[in-house]
Coordinates of C-alpha atoms and ligand atoms in Angstrom, one line a residue:
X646 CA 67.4 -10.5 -181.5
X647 CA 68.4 -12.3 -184.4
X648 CA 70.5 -9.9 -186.7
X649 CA 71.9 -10.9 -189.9
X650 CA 75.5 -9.6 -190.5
X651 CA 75.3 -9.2 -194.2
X652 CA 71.8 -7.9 -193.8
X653 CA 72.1 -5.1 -196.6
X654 CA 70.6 -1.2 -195.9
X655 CA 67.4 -0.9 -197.4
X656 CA 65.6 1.9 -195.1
X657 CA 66.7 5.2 -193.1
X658 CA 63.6 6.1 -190.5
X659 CA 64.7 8.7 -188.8
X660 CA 62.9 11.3 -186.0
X661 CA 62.8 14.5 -187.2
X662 CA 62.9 17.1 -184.2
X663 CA 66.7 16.8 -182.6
X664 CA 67.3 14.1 -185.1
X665 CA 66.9 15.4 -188.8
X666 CA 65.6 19.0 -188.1
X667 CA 69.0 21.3 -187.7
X668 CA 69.6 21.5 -184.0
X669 CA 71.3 24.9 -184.9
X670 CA 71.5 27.0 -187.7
X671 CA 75.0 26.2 -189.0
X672 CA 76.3 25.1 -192.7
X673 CA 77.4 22.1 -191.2
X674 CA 74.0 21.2 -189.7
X675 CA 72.2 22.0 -193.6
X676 CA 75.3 20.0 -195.2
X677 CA 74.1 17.0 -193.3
X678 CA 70.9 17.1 -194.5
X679 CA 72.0 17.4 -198.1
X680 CA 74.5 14.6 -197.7
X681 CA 71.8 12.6 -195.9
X682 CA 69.8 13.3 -199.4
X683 CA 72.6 12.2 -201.3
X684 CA 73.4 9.0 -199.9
X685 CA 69.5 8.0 -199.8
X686 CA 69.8 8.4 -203.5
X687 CA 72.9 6.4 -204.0
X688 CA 71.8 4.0 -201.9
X689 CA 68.1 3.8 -203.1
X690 CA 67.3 3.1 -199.8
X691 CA 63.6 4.4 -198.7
X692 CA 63.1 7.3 -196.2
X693 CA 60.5 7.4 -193.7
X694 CA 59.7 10.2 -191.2
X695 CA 58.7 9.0 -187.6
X696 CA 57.4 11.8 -186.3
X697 CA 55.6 13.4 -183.1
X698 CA 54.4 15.7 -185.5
X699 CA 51.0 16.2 -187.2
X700 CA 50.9 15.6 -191.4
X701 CA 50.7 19.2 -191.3
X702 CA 53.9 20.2 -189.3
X703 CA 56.1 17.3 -190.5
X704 CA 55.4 19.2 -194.2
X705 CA 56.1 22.7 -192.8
X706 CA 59.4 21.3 -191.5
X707 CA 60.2 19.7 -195.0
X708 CA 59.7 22.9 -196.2
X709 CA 61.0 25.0 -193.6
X710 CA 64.7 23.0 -193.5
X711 CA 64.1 21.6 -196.8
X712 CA 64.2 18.3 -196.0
X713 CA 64.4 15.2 -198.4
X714 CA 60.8 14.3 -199.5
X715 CA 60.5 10.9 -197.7
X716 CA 58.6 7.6 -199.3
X717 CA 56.0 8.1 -195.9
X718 CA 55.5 9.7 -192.8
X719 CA 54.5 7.8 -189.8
X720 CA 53.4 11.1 -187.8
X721 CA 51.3 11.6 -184.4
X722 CA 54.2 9.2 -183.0
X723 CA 53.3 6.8 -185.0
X724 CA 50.1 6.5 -184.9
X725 CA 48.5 8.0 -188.6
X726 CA 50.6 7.3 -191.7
X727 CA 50.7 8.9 -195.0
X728 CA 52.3 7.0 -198.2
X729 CA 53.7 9.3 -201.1
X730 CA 51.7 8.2 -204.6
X731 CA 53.4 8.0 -207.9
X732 CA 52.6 11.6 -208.7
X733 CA 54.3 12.7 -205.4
X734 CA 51.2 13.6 -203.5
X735 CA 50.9 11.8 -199.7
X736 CA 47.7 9.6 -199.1
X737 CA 46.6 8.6 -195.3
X738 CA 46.5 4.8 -195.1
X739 CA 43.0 4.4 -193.5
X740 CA 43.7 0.4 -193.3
X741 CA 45.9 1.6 -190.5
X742 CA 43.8 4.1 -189.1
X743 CA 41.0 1.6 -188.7
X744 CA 43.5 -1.0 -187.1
X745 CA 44.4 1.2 -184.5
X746 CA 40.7 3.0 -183.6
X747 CA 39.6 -0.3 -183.2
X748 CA 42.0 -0.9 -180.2
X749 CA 40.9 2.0 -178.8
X750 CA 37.8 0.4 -176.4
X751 CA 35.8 2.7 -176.9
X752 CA 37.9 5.6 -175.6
X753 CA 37.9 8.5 -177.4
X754 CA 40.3 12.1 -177.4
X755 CA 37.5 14.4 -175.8
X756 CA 36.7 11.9 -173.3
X757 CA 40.9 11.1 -172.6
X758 CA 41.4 14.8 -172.1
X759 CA 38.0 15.2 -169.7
X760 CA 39.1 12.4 -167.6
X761 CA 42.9 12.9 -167.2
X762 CA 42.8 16.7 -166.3
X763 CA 40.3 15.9 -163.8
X764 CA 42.4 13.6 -161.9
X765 CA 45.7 14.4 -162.6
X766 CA 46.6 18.2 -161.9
X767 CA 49.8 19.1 -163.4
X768 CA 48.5 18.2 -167.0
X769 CA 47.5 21.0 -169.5
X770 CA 45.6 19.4 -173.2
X771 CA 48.0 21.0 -176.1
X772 CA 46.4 22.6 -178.7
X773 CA 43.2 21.2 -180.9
X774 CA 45.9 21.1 -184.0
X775 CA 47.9 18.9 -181.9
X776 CA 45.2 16.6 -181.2
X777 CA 43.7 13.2 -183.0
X778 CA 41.3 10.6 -183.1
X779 CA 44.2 8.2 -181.5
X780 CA 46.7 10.7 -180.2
X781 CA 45.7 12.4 -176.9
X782 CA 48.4 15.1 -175.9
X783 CA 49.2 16.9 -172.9
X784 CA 51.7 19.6 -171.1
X785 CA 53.1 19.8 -168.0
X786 CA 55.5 21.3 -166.0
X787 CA 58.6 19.0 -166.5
X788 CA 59.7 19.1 -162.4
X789 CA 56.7 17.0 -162.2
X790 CA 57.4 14.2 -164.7
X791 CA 57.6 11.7 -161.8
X792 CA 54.4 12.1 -160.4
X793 CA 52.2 12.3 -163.4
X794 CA 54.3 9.2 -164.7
X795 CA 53.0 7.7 -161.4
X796 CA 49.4 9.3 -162.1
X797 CA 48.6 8.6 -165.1
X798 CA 49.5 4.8 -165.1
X799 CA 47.2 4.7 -161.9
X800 CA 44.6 6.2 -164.0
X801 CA 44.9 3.7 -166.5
X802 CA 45.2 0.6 -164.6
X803 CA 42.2 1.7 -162.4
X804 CA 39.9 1.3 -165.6
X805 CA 42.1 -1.0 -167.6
X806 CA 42.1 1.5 -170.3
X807 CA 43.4 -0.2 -173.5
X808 CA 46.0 2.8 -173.7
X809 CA 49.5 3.7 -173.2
X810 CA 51.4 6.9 -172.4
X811 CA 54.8 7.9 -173.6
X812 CA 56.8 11.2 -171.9
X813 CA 59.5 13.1 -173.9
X814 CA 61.1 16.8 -173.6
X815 CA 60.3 19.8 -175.1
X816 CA 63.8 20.2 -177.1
X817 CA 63.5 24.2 -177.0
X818 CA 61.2 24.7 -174.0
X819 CA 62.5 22.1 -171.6
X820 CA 59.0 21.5 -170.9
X821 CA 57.6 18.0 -170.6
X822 CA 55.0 16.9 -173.2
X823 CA 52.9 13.3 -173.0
X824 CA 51.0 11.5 -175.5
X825 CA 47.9 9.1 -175.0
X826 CA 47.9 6.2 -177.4
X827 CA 46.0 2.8 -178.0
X828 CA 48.2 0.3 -175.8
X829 CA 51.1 -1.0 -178.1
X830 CA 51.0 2.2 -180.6
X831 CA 54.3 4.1 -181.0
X832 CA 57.0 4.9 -183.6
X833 CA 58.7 1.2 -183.4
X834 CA 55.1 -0.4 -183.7
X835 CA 54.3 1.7 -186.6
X836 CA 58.1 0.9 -188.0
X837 CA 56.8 -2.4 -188.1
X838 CA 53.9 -1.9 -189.6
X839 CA 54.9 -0.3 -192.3
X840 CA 58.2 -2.9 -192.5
X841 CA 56.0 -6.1 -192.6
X842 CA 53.4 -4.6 -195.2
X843 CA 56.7 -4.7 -197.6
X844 CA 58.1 -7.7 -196.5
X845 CA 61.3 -5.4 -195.6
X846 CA 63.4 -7.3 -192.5
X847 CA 63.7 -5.1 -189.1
X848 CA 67.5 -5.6 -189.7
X849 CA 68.0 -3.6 -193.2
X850 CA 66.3 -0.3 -191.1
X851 CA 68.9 2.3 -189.5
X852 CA 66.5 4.4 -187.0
X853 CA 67.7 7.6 -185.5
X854 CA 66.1 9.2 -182.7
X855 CA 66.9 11.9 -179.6
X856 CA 64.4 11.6 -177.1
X857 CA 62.3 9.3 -174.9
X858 CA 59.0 8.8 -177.7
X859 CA 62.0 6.8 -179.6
X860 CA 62.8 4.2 -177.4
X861 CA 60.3 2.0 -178.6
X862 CA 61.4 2.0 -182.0
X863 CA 65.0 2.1 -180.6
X864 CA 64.5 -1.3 -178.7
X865 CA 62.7 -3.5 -181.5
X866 CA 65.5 -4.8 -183.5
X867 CA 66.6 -2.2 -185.9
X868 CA 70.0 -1.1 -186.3
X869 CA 70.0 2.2 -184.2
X870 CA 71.7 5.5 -184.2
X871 CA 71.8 7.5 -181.8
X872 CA 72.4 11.2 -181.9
X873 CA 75.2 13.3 -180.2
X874 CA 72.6 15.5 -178.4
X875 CA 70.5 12.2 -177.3
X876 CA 69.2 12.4 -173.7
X877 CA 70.4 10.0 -170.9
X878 CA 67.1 8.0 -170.5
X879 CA 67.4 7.1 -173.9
X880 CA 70.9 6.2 -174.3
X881 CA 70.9 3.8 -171.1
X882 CA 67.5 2.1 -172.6
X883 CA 69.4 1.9 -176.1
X884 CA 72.4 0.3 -174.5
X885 CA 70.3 -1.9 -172.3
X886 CA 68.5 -2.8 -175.1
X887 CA 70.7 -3.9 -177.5
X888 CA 72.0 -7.5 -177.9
X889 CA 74.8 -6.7 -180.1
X890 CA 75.9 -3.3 -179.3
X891 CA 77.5 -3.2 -183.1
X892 CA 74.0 -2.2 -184.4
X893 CA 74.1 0.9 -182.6
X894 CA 76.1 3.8 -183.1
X895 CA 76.1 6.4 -180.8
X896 CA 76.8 9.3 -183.0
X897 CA 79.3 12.5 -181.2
X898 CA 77.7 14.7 -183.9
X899 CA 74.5 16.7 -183.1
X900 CA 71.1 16.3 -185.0
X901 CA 71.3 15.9 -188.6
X902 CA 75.5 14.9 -188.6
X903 CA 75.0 12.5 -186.1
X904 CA 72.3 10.7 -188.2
X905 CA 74.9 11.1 -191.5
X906 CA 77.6 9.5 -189.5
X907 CA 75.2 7.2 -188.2
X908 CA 74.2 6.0 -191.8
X909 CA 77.2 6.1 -193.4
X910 CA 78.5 3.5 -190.5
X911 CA 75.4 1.3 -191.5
X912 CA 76.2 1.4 -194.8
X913 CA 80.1 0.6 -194.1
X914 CA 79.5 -2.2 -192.1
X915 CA 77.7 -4.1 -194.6
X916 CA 80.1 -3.9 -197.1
X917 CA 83.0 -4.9 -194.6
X918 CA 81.1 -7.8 -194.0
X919 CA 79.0 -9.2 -196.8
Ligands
MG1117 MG1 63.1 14.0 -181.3

């Protein structure tokens, strides 16, 4: 990793559920978000959403928690992105769309779900509304996360699918939840899409995250925050991750106050040293 020390802020990318979402109902958790808000503004930094999230939910949350309206939404986990136009409507980039069903080999959702549940017992399809062209996703029972980790990689090094599986936790159920992408899709490779499109260095991007489906994005050279409520197998990755364990900031506050603090020691530590 080859950070710049003066590189200035330009981007906040955050995860919304158990990142930006409240984690509880309590002034301080809305005051976070406002103050987020603020200093996006004062900062004219750009704010992207990196989401597990369909278009659909991610704009039920915004409205829900009434979240900052962010420049785009890499939702799915990263793989389908939206772009807000000039007159504040969101438009699907299909560039990317296309990019990423043409890694696909062929695969598609239906056939994914047919031949997983068949061999791999534990695993339950989520909900249509939950599903995409490139986003396969699945339930299980969380006291079995080892062995469908261990089955489902089986399964896709037996046919050398071109895909790739990611595991997080249900923040409210506990329940485990997995998601089937084209090999090399997930929120840090969309990051990076989106980052190199505007010629925006990975250094200038604070991402803040909670749960497994972030550790890609955690681990590619962005400045990092991590939230109070963070789970174990992401903090050790983070930490093992890191180079230079100045760009990340392991935040004591909870949800959307960790992020703030998170931010605003970003933001500090450029001006200390430029
Ligand atoms: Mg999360």
């Amino acid at each position: 990793m080859n950070l710049k020390s003066n590189q200035t802020v330009t981007t906040l990318a955050t995860d919304l559920d158990g990142t930006l979402i409240p984690v509880r109902q309590t002034p301080e958790q809305h005051a976070a978000v406002k103050h987020l808000g603020s200093l996006v503004v004062e900062h004219s930094l750009q704010l992207i959403f990196v989401t597990g999230r369909s278009f659909e939910l991610t704009f039920e949350a915004i409205t829900k928690f009434d979240l900052p309206h962010p420049a785009s939404i890499l939702c799915d986990v990263g793989s389908t992105m939206w772009h807000r136009s000039d007159n504040g409507t969101y438009e699907q980039d299909l560039d990317y769309q296309q990019a990423l069903l043409d890694r696909m080999g062929g695969w598609t959702n239906a056939g994914i779900q047919t031949a997983l549940c068949e061999r791999v017992e534990r695993l339950t399809p989520q909900s249509p509304n939950q599903q995409t062209l490139l986003k396969c996703s699945f339930d299980f029972p969380h006291d079995a996360v080892a062995e469908v980790r261990e089955q489902v990689a089986a399964w896709i090094a037996d046919f050398d699918c071109p895909l790739a599986f990611t595991i997080s936790r249900d923040p409210e159920t506990g329940e485990g939840l997995m998601d089937i992408l084209p090999v090399d899709v997930n929120k840090g490779s969309a990051i990076q899409w989106w980052a190199t499109r505007r010629s925006i260095d990975a250094a200038s991007i604070v991402f803040a995250g909670d749960s497994g489906n972030d550790t890609a994005a955690m681990t590619r050279g962005f400045r990092a925050v991590l939230v109070g409520n963070a789970d174990e197998q992401l903090r050790a990755e983070t930490r093992d991750a890191m180079a230079d364990q100045q760009w990340l900031y392991l935040a004591e506050g909870h949800g959307p106050e960790g992020v703030r603090d998170g931010l605003m020691y970003h933001l500090e530590r450029e001006v200390r040293q430029s």
